[in-house]
mmCIF file of C-alpha atoms in Angstrom:
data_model
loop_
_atom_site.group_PDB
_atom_site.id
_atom_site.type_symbol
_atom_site.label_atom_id
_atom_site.label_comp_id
_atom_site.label_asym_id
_atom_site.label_seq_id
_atom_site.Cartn_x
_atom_site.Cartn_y
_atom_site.Cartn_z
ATOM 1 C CA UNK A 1 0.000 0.000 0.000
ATOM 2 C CA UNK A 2 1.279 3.324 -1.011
ATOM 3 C CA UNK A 3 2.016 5.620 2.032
ATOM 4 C CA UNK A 4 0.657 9.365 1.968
ATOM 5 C CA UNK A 5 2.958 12.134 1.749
ATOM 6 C CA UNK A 6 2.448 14.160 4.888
ATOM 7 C CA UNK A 7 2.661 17.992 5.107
ATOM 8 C CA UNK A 8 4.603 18.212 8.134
ATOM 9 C CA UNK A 9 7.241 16.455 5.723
ATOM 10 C CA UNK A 10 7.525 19.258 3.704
ATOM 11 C CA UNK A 11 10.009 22.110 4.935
ATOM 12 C CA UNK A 12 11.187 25.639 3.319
ATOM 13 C CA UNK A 13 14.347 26.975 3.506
ATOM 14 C CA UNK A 14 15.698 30.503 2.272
ATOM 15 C CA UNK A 15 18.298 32.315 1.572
ATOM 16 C CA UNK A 16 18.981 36.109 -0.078
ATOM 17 C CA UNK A 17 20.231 35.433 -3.819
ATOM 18 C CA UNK A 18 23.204 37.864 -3.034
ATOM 19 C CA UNK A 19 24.106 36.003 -0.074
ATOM 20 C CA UNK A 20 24.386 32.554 -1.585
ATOM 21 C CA UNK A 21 28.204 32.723 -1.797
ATOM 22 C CA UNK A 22 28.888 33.690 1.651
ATOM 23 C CA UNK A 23 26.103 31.748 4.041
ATOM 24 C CA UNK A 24 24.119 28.354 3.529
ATOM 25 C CA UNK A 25 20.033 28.347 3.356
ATOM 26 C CA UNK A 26 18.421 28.459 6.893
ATOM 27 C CA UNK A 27 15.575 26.327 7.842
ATOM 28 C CA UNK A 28 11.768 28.218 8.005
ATOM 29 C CA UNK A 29 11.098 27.813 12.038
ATOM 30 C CA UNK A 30 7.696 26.913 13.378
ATOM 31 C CA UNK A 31 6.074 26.784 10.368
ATOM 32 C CA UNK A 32 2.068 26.088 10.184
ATOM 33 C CA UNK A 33 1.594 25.722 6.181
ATOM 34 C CA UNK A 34 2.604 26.244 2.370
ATOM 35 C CA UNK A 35 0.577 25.988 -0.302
ATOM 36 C CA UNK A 36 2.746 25.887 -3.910
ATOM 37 C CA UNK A 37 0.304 26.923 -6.663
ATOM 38 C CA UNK A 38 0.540 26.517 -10.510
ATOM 39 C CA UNK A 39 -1.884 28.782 -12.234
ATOM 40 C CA UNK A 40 -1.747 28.227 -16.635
ATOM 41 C CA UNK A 41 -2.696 31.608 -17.877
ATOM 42 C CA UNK A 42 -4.928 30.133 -20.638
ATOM 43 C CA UNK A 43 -6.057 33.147 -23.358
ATOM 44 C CA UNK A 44 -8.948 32.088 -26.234
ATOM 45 C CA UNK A 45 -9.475 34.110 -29.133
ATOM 46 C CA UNK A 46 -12.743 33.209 -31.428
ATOM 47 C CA UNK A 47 -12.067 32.206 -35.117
ATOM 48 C CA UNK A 48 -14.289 31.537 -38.136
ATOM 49 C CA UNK A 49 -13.029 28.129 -37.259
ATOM 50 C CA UNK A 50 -14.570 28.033 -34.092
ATOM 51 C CA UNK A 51 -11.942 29.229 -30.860
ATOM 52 C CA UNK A 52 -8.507 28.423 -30.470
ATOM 53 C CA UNK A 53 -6.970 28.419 -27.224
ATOM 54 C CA UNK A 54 -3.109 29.377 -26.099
ATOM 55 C CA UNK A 55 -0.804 29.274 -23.536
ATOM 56 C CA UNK A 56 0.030 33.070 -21.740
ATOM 57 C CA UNK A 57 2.490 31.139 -19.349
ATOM 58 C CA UNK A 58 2.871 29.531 -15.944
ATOM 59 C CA UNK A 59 2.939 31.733 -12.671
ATOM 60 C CA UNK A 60 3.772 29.638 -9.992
ATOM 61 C CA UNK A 61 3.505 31.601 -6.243
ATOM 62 C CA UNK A 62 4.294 30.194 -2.715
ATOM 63 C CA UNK A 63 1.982 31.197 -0.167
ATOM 64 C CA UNK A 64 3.366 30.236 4.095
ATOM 65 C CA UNK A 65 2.042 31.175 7.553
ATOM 66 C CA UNK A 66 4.611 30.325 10.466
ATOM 67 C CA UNK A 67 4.408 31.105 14.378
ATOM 68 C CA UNK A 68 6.286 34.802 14.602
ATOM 69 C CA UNK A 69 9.753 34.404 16.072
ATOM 70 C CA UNK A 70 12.330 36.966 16.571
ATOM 71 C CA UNK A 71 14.832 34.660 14.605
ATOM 72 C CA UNK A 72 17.266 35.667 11.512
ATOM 73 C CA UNK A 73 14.859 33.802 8.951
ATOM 74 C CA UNK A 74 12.305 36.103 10.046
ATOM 75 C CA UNK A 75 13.880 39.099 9.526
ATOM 76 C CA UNK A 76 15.432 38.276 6.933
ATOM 77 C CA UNK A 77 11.879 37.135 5.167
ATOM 78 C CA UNK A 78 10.272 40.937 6.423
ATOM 79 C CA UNK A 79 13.344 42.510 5.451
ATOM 80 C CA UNK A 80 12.979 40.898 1.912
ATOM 81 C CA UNK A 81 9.519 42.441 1.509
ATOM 82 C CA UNK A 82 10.146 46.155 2.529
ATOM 83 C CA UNK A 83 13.678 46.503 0.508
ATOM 84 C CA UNK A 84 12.049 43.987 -2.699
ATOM 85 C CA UNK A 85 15.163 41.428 -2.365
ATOM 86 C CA UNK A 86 15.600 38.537 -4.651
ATOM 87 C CA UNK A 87 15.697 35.425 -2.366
ATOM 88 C CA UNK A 88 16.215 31.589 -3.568
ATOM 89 C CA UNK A 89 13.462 29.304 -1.553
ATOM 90 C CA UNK A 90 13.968 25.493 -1.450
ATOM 91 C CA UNK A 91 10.701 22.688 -0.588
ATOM 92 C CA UNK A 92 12.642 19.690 1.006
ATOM 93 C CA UNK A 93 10.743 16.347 0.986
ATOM 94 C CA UNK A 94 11.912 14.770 4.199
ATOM 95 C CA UNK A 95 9.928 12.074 4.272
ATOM 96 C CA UNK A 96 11.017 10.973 0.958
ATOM 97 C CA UNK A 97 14.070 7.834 0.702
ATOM 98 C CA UNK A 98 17.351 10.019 0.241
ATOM 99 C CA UNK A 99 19.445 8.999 -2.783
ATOM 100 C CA UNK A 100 22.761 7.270 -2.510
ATOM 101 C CA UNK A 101 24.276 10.732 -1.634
ATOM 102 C CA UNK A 102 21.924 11.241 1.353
ATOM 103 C CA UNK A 103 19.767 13.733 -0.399
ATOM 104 C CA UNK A 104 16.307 14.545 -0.292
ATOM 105 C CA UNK A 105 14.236 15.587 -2.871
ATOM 106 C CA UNK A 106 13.585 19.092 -3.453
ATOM 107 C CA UNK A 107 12.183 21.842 -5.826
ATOM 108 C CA UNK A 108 14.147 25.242 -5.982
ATOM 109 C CA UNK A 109 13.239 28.903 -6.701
ATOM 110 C CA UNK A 110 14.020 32.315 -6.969
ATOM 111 C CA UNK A 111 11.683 35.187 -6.657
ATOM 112 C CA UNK A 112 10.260 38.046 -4.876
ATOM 113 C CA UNK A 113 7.769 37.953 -1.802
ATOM 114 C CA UNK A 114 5.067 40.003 -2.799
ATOM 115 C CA UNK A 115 3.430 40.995 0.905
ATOM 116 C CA UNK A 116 4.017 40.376 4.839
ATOM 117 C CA UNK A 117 1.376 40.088 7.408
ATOM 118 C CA UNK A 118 2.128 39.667 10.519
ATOM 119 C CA UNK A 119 -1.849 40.207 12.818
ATOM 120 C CA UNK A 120 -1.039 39.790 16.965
ATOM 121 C CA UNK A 121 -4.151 38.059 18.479
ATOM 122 C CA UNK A 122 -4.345 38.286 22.506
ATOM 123 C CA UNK A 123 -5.295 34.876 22.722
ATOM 124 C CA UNK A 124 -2.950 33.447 20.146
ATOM 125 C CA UNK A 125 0.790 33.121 19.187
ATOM 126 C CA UNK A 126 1.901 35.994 16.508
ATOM 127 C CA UNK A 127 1.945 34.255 13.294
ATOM 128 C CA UNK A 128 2.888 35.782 9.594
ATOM 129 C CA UNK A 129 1.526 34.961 6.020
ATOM 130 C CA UNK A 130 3.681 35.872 3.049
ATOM 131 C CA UNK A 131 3.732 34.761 -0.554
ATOM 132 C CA UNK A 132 6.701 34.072 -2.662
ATOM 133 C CA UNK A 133 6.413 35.110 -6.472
ATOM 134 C CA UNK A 134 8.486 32.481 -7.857
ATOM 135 C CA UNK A 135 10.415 33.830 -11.257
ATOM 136 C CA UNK A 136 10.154 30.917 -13.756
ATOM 137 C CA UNK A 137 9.482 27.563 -12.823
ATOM 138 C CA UNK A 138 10.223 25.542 -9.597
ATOM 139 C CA UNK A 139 13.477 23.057 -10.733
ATOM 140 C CA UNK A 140 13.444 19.325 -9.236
ATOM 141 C CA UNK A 141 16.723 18.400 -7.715
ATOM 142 C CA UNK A 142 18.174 17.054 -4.728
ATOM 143 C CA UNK A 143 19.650 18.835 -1.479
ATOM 144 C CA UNK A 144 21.619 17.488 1.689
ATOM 145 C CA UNK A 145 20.022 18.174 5.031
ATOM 146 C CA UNK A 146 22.100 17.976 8.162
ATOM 147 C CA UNK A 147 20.501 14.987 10.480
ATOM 148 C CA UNK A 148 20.787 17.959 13.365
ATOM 149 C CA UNK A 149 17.957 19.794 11.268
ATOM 150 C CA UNK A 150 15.821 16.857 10.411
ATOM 151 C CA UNK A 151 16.109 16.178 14.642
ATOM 152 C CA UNK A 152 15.021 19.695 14.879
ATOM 153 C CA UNK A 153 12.187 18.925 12.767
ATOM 154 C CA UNK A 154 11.199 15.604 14.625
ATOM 155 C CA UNK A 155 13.193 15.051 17.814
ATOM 156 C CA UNK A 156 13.834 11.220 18.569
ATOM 157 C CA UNK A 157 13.329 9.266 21.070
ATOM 158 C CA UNK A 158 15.704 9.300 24.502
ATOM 159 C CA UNK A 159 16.532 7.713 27.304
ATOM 160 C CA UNK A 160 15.463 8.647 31.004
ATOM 161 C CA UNK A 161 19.185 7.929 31.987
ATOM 162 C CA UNK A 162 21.699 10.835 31.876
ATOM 163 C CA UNK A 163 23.305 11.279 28.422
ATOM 164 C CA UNK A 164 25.686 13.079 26.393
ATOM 165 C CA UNK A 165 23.967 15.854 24.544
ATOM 166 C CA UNK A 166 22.497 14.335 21.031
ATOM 167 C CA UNK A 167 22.235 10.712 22.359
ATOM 168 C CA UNK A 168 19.503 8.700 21.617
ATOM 169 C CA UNK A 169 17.571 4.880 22.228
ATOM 170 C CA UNK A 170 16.249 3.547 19.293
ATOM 171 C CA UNK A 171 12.161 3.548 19.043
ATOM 172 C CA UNK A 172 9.585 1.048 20.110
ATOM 173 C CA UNK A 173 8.594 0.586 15.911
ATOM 174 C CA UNK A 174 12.227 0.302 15.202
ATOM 175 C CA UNK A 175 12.960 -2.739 17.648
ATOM 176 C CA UNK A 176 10.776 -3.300 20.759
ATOM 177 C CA UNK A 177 13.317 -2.506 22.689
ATOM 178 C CA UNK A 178 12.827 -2.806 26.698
ATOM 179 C CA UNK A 179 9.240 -4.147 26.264
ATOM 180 C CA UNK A 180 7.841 -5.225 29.436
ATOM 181 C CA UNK A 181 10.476 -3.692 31.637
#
């Protein structure tokens, strides 16, 4: 049976464009949801022949909402909006097999984000909404993701007895481990 691909899988990354030579892509914190939409701009013009249709293009935009932080992705995603910088945005399938190499699947982008809001609810944790204009299309590839940032992502499991930072016990579903004890 084929397994569903799960959203919480999915994770953005970003980067500034003129930054790329100088500092890797951080990891979007606390994220809630992305949507990627494809949207054909489809143009008909009647004929004597009856109408034709044609292709206008592809505009593909990004739209996120995350939990407000006072982070450097954050600022750097606001920042982006109110000076109009070009910024590359990676969607990293970790749920996905890695390749031989370790990588994940991924589709990359460049582009503009076209708005920031950022509403503070009294009963409710800040959160932002932003979309990404992507320029072109998304390209397929594959990325490396350090196992620290996939733990960040989904923590596993540890032991009650004192360990070195980053040690861990296998899972329950990976062994059955310590059953009964």
């Amino acid at each position: 049976m084929e397994k569903p691909i799960l959203g919480k899988d999915k994770i953005l990354k970003f980067r500034r464009l003129a930054d790329r030579e100088k500092e890797g892509a951080a990891r979007l914190a606390l994220q809630i949801e992305h949507t990627i939409t494809y949207e054909a701009n489809a143009d008909s013009k009647m004929t004597k022949d009856g109408p034709i249709n044609y292709s206008g293009g592809v505009n593909t935009t990004i739209e996120m909402s995350a939990v407000s932080t006072r982070d450097a992705v954050n600022n750097m995603l606001r920042q982006a909006v109110l000076k109009q910088e070009l910024l590359e945005v990676w969607e990293i399938d970790i749920g996905s097999e890695p390749n031989e190499k370790g990588e994940y699947p991924a589709k990359y982008g460049r582009g503009l984000l076209s708005e920031w809001e950022d509403p503070a609810n009294v009963e409710e944790a800040a959160q932002f909404s932003t979309t990404f204009n992507v320029d072109g299309a998304l390209q397929d590839g594959y990325v490396s993701v350090p196992d620290a940032e996939i733990r960040e992502v989904q923590y596993v499991f540890q032991s009650t007895d004192a360990a070195a930072s980053g040690s861990s016990v296998q899972g329950m579903g990976e062994a059955d481990a310590g059953a009964g004890d």
